[in-house]
């Protein structure tokens, strides 16, 4: 028997990068990933890719900052599968600029996707998890849930905030056997990071290679990027946990960039 046989898992932002790998891996272990993404075309493509491997998957259009869309997307999943066992709240963006002239609109946009998105998807899913007396919620944090970097004020703020949300859900969800944990990756080469390399080079007045070596991987133990596979391992570990003891925790997967 596979770890996720028959488990229904909503993964937000799963049309790309880390979320897509998590969806592929859950499907490979017998689960049914729901690819919930702003980009429906890419979400459908990811679902088709999974189905081509003989596995089940479902795509839903979901802007995680839109209360109505989140509730509607979750209702669609319930109508189709009758339950939600796992939520991986992963959708996210990055905007790098110095704090001194960070545009307010960008600040609010970033906080909204990371924090409002996590709140809205959590609220919509835990209603069904509480009714089923079972649930596993995993938030996509970051080393920036623990550490700060220049140019990333709203991102660092949001990622720290997710740790707080997970701790509250760990307490409120306990009587319903719903656990909540956070995975905190170091830098992973996804479109989110590839976009940031030239932006940081421009802001800091250094080359792209210097951004990788002297900013992104400087404090790792081996100068290596974390991979989507490394992150998926940690997410699946929390999502598959059979016990309710493992809750309210955050796990850092970063080649030792941050050690707790
Ligand atoms: P990515 O850009 O490859 O994928 C992000 C996905 O989120 C995209 O499919 C995008 O369409 C979706 N998305 C964006 N806004 C959305 C919204 N409002 N509603 C629904 N979907 C939306 O990025 P990634 O690197 O895979 O990042 C995924 C998560 O991992 C993010 O939360 C990010 O902060 C976190 N993270 C990434 C890294 C890294 O180095 N890549 C490190 C630590 C944490």
Coordinates of C-alpha atoms and ligand atoms in Angstrom, one line a residue:
X1 CA 0.0 0.0 0.0
X2 CA 1.3 3.5 -0.9
X3 CA 1.4 6.3 1.6
X4 CA -1.4 8.4 -0.1
X5 CA -3.8 5.7 -1.4
X6 CA -7.1 7.4 -1.9
X7 CA -6.0 10.6 -0.2
X8 CA -7.3 13.9 -1.8
X9 CA -4.8 16.7 -1.6
X10 CA -5.3 20.3 -2.6
X11 CA -2.0 21.8 -3.6
X12 CA -2.2 25.5 -4.3
X13 CA 0.2 27.0 -6.9
X14 CA 0.8 23.5 -8.2
X15 CA 0.9 24.4 -11.9
X16 CA 4.6 25.2 -11.6
X17 CA 7.8 24.6 -9.6
X18 CA 7.7 23.2 -6.1
X19 CA 3.9 22.7 -6.0
X20 CA 3.9 20.8 -9.3
X21 CA 6.6 18.4 -8.0
X22 CA 4.5 17.9 -4.8
X23 CA 1.4 17.1 -6.9
X24 CA 3.4 14.6 -9.1
X25 CA 4.8 12.9 -6.0
X26 CA 1.5 12.6 -4.2
X27 CA 0.0 11.1 -7.4
X28 CA 2.9 8.7 -7.7
X29 CA 2.1 7.4 -4.2
X30 CA -1.6 6.8 -4.9
X31 CA -3.1 10.1 -3.9
X32 CA -5.3 12.4 -5.9
X33 CA -3.7 15.9 -6.2
X34 CA -6.0 18.8 -6.8
X35 CA -3.9 21.3 -8.8
X36 CA -5.3 24.7 -7.6
X37 CA -3.7 27.6 -9.5
X38 CA -4.3 31.0 -10.9
X39 CA -3.0 29.7 -14.2
X40 CA -5.7 27.2 -15.2
X41 CA -4.0 26.3 -18.5
X42 CA -0.8 25.3 -16.8
X43 CA -2.9 23.5 -14.0
X44 CA -4.7 21.5 -16.7
X45 CA -1.4 20.7 -18.3
X46 CA 0.0 19.4 -15.0
X47 CA -3.1 17.3 -14.4
X48 CA -2.8 15.8 -18.0
X49 CA 0.9 15.0 -17.3
X50 CA -0.1 13.1 -14.2
X51 CA -3.0 11.3 -15.9
X52 CA -0.5 10.2 -18.7
X53 CA 1.3 8.2 -16.0
X54 CA -2.0 6.4 -15.2
X55 CA -2.7 8.4 -12.1
X56 CA -5.6 10.6 -11.0
X57 CA -5.5 14.4 -10.8
X58 CA -7.9 17.3 -10.9
X59 CA -7.3 20.9 -11.9
X60 CA -9.2 23.9 -10.5
X61 CA -8.9 27.6 -11.2
X62 CA -8.2 29.3 -8.0
X63 CA -6.8 32.7 -7.1
X64 CA -6.0 32.1 -3.5
X65 CA -6.6 35.8 -2.6
X66 CA -10.2 35.6 -3.8
X67 CA -12.6 34.4 -1.1
X68 CA -15.3 33.4 -3.5
X69 CA -12.9 31.5 -5.8
X70 CA -11.3 29.6 -2.9
X71 CA -14.7 28.6 -1.5
X72 CA -16.0 27.6 -5.0
X73 CA -12.8 25.6 -5.8
X74 CA -13.0 23.7 -2.5
X75 CA -16.7 23.1 -3.0
X76 CA -15.9 21.6 -6.5
X77 CA -13.4 19.3 -4.9
X78 CA -16.0 18.2 -2.2
X79 CA -18.6 17.7 -4.9
X80 CA -16.2 15.4 -6.9
X81 CA -14.4 13.5 -4.2
X82 CA -16.5 14.1 -1.0
X83 CA -13.5 14.9 1.2
X84 CA -10.2 16.8 1.5
X85 CA -7.5 14.9 3.4
X86 CA -4.5 17.2 2.8
X87 CA -4.0 20.9 2.1
X88 CA -0.6 22.1 0.9
X89 CA -0.8 25.9 0.9
X90 CA 2.1 26.7 -1.5
X91 CA 1.1 29.4 -3.9
X92 CA 3.5 32.3 -3.7
X93 CA 5.3 35.1 -5.5
X94 CA 8.4 37.1 -4.9
X95 CA 9.0 40.9 -5.3
X96 CA 12.5 42.2 -4.5
X97 CA 13.0 45.9 -3.7
X98 CA 14.6 48.0 -0.9
X99 CA 12.3 48.7 2.0
X100 CA 12.9 52.5 1.7
X101 CA 10.8 52.7 -1.5
X102 CA 8.8 49.5 -1.5
X103 CA 5.5 50.3 -3.3
X104 CA 2.6 49.8 -1.0
X105 CA 0.6 48.0 -3.7
X106 CA 3.4 45.4 -4.1
X107 CA 3.6 45.0 -0.3
X108 CA -0.1 44.3 -0.1
X109 CA -0.1 42.0 -3.2
X110 CA 2.6 39.8 -1.7
X111 CA 1.1 39.6 1.8
X112 CA -2.2 38.8 0.3
X113 CA -1.1 35.9 -1.8
X114 CA 1.0 34.4 1.0
X115 CA -1.1 35.2 4.0
X116 CA -4.7 35.8 2.9
X117 CA -4.2 32.8 0.5
X118 CA -3.1 30.6 3.4
X119 CA -5.9 31.8 5.6
X120 CA -8.7 31.4 3.0
X121 CA -7.7 28.0 1.8
X122 CA -7.2 26.8 5.4
X123 CA -10.6 28.0 6.5
X124 CA -12.3 26.4 3.5
X125 CA -10.6 23.1 3.9
X126 CA -10.6 22.6 7.7
X127 CA -14.4 22.7 7.8
X128 CA -14.4 19.4 5.9
X129 CA -11.4 18.0 7.7
X130 CA -13.0 18.7 11.1
X131 CA -16.2 16.9 9.9
X132 CA -14.0 13.9 8.8
X133 CA -12.0 14.1 12.0
X134 CA -8.8 14.0 10.0
X135 CA -6.5 16.4 8.1
X136 CA -3.0 17.3 7.3
X137 CA -2.1 20.9 6.5
X138 CA 1.3 21.9 5.3
X139 CA 2.3 25.5 4.6
X140 CA 5.1 26.4 2.3
X141 CA 7.4 28.6 4.4
X142 CA 11.0 29.4 3.6
X143 CA 14.3 29.9 5.3
X144 CA 12.8 33.4 5.3
X145 CA 10.4 32.1 7.9
X146 CA 13.5 32.1 10.2
X147 CA 16.0 34.5 8.7
X148 CA 15.8 37.9 7.0
X149 CA 17.4 39.0 3.7
X150 CA 17.7 42.5 2.3
X151 CA 15.2 43.5 -0.4
X152 CA 12.5 41.0 0.8
X153 CA 10.5 42.9 3.5
X154 CA 7.0 41.6 2.7
X155 CA 8.2 38.1 1.8
X156 CA 10.1 37.7 5.1
X157 CA 7.1 39.1 7.0
X158 CA 4.7 36.8 5.3
X159 CA 6.9 33.7 5.7
X160 CA 7.3 34.4 9.4
X161 CA 3.6 34.8 9.6
X162 CA 2.8 31.4 8.2
X163 CA 4.7 29.8 11.2
X164 CA 2.2 31.6 13.5
X165 CA -0.8 30.5 11.5
X166 CA 0.4 26.9 11.6
X167 CA 0.8 27.0 15.4
X168 CA -2.7 28.4 15.8
X169 CA -4.1 25.6 13.6
X170 CA -2.1 23.0 15.4
X171 CA -3.9 24.1 18.6
X172 CA -7.4 24.6 17.2
X173 CA -7.2 21.5 14.9
X174 CA -5.9 19.1 17.5
X175 CA -9.3 17.9 18.8
X176 CA -10.3 17.1 15.2
X177 CA -7.0 15.3 14.4
X178 CA -5.9 18.0 12.0
X179 CA -2.2 18.7 12.1
X180 CA -0.4 21.8 10.8
X181 CA 3.3 22.1 9.9
X182 CA 5.6 24.3 7.8
X183 CA 8.3 23.3 5.3
X184 CA 11.0 26.0 4.9
X185 CA 13.2 25.6 1.8
X186 CA 16.4 27.3 0.9
X187 CA 16.8 28.6 -2.7
X188 CA 15.3 26.2 -5.4
X189 CA 15.7 26.9 -9.1
X190 CA 12.1 27.5 -10.1
X191 CA 10.6 30.3 -12.2
X192 CA 10.2 32.3 -9.0
X193 CA 14.0 32.3 -8.3
X194 CA 15.1 32.5 -12.0
X195 CA 13.1 35.8 -12.2
X196 CA 14.8 37.1 -9.1
X197 CA 18.4 36.6 -10.1
X198 CA 18.6 39.4 -12.7
X199 CA 16.4 41.6 -10.4
X200 CA 18.8 41.2 -7.5
X201 CA 21.8 41.7 -9.7
X202 CA 20.3 45.0 -10.8
X203 CA 19.4 46.2 -7.3
X204 CA 22.7 45.2 -5.8
X205 CA 24.9 46.2 -8.7
X206 CA 26.6 42.8 -9.1
X207 CA 26.6 40.0 -11.7
X208 CA 24.0 37.2 -11.8
X209 CA 26.7 34.7 -10.9
X210 CA 27.6 36.8 -7.8
X211 CA 24.0 36.8 -6.8
X212 CA 24.0 33.0 -6.8
X213 CA 27.3 32.6 -5.1
X214 CA 27.4 35.6 -2.7
X215 CA 23.7 36.0 -1.9
X216 CA 21.7 32.9 -2.5
X217 CA 24.1 30.1 -1.6
X218 CA 26.7 31.9 0.5
X219 CA 25.6 30.4 3.8
X220 CA 24.8 26.8 2.7
X221 CA 27.2 24.1 3.8
X222 CA 28.1 23.0 0.3
X223 CA 27.1 25.8 -2.2
X224 CA 24.2 23.7 -3.6
X225 CA 20.7 24.7 -4.5
X226 CA 17.9 22.8 -2.8
X227 CA 15.7 20.9 -5.3
X228 CA 12.0 20.6 -5.8
X229 CA 12.5 16.9 -5.0
X230 CA 14.1 17.7 -1.7
X231 CA 11.2 20.0 -0.7
X232 CA 8.6 17.5 -1.8
X233 CA 10.3 14.8 0.4
X234 CA 9.7 17.1 3.5
X235 CA 6.1 18.0 2.5
X236 CA 5.2 14.4 1.9
X237 CA 6.7 13.5 5.3
X238 CA 4.4 15.8 7.1
X239 CA 1.4 15.0 4.9
X240 CA 1.8 11.3 5.3
X241 CA 2.3 11.4 9.1
X242 CA 0.2 8.7 10.8
X243 CA 0.4 10.4 14.2
X244 CA -1.0 13.6 15.6
X245 CA 2.1 14.3 17.7
X246 CA 3.9 15.9 14.7
X247 CA 2.2 19.2 14.7
X248 CA 3.0 22.9 15.0
X249 CA 6.5 22.3 13.7
X250 CA 8.6 23.8 10.9
X251 CA 11.3 21.9 9.0
X252 CA 14.1 23.7 7.2
X253 CA 15.5 22.1 4.0
X254 CA 18.3 24.4 2.9
X255 CA 21.7 22.7 2.7
X256 CA 22.3 24.0 6.2
X257 CA 21.8 27.7 5.3
X258 CA 19.7 27.9 8.5
X259 CA 20.3 25.5 11.3
X260 CA 18.0 25.4 14.3
Ligands
LIG1 P1 6.7 29.2 -9.1 O1 6.6 30.6 -9.6 O2 7.4 28.1 -9.9 O3 5.2 28.7 -8.8 C1 4.2 29.4 -8.1 C2 2.9 29.0 -8.6 O4 1.9 29.8 -7.8 C3 2.6 29.4 -10.0 O5 2.0 28.2 -10.7 C4 1.6 30.5 -10.0 O6 0.7 30.5 -11.0 C5 0.9 30.2 -8.6 N1 0.3 31.4 -8.1 C6 0.8 32.7 -8.0 N2 -0.1 33.5 -7.4 C7 -1.2 32.8 -7.2 C8 -2.5 33.1 -6.7 N3 -2.9 34.3 -6.3 N4 -3.4 32.1 -6.6 C9 -3.1 30.8 -7.0 N5 -1.9 30.5 -7.5 C10 -1.0 31.4 -7.6 O7 7.3 29.3 -7.6 P2 7.9 28.2 -6.6 O8 9.4 28.6 -6.4 O9 7.5 26.8 -6.9 O10 7.2 28.7 -5.2 C11 6.2 27.9 -4.6 C12 6.3 28.3 -3.1 O11 7.5 27.9 -2.5 C13 6.1 29.8 -2.8 O12 5.2 29.9 -1.6 C14 7.5 30.3 -2.5 O13 7.5 31.4 -1.6 C15 8.0 29.0 -1.8 N6 9.5 29.0 -1.7 C16 10.2 29.0 -2.9 C17 11.6 28.9 -2.8 C18 12.4 28.9 -4.0 O14 13.6 29.1 -3.9 N7 11.9 28.7 -5.2 C19 12.2 28.9 -1.6 C20 11.4 28.9 -0.4 C21 10.1 28.9 -0.5

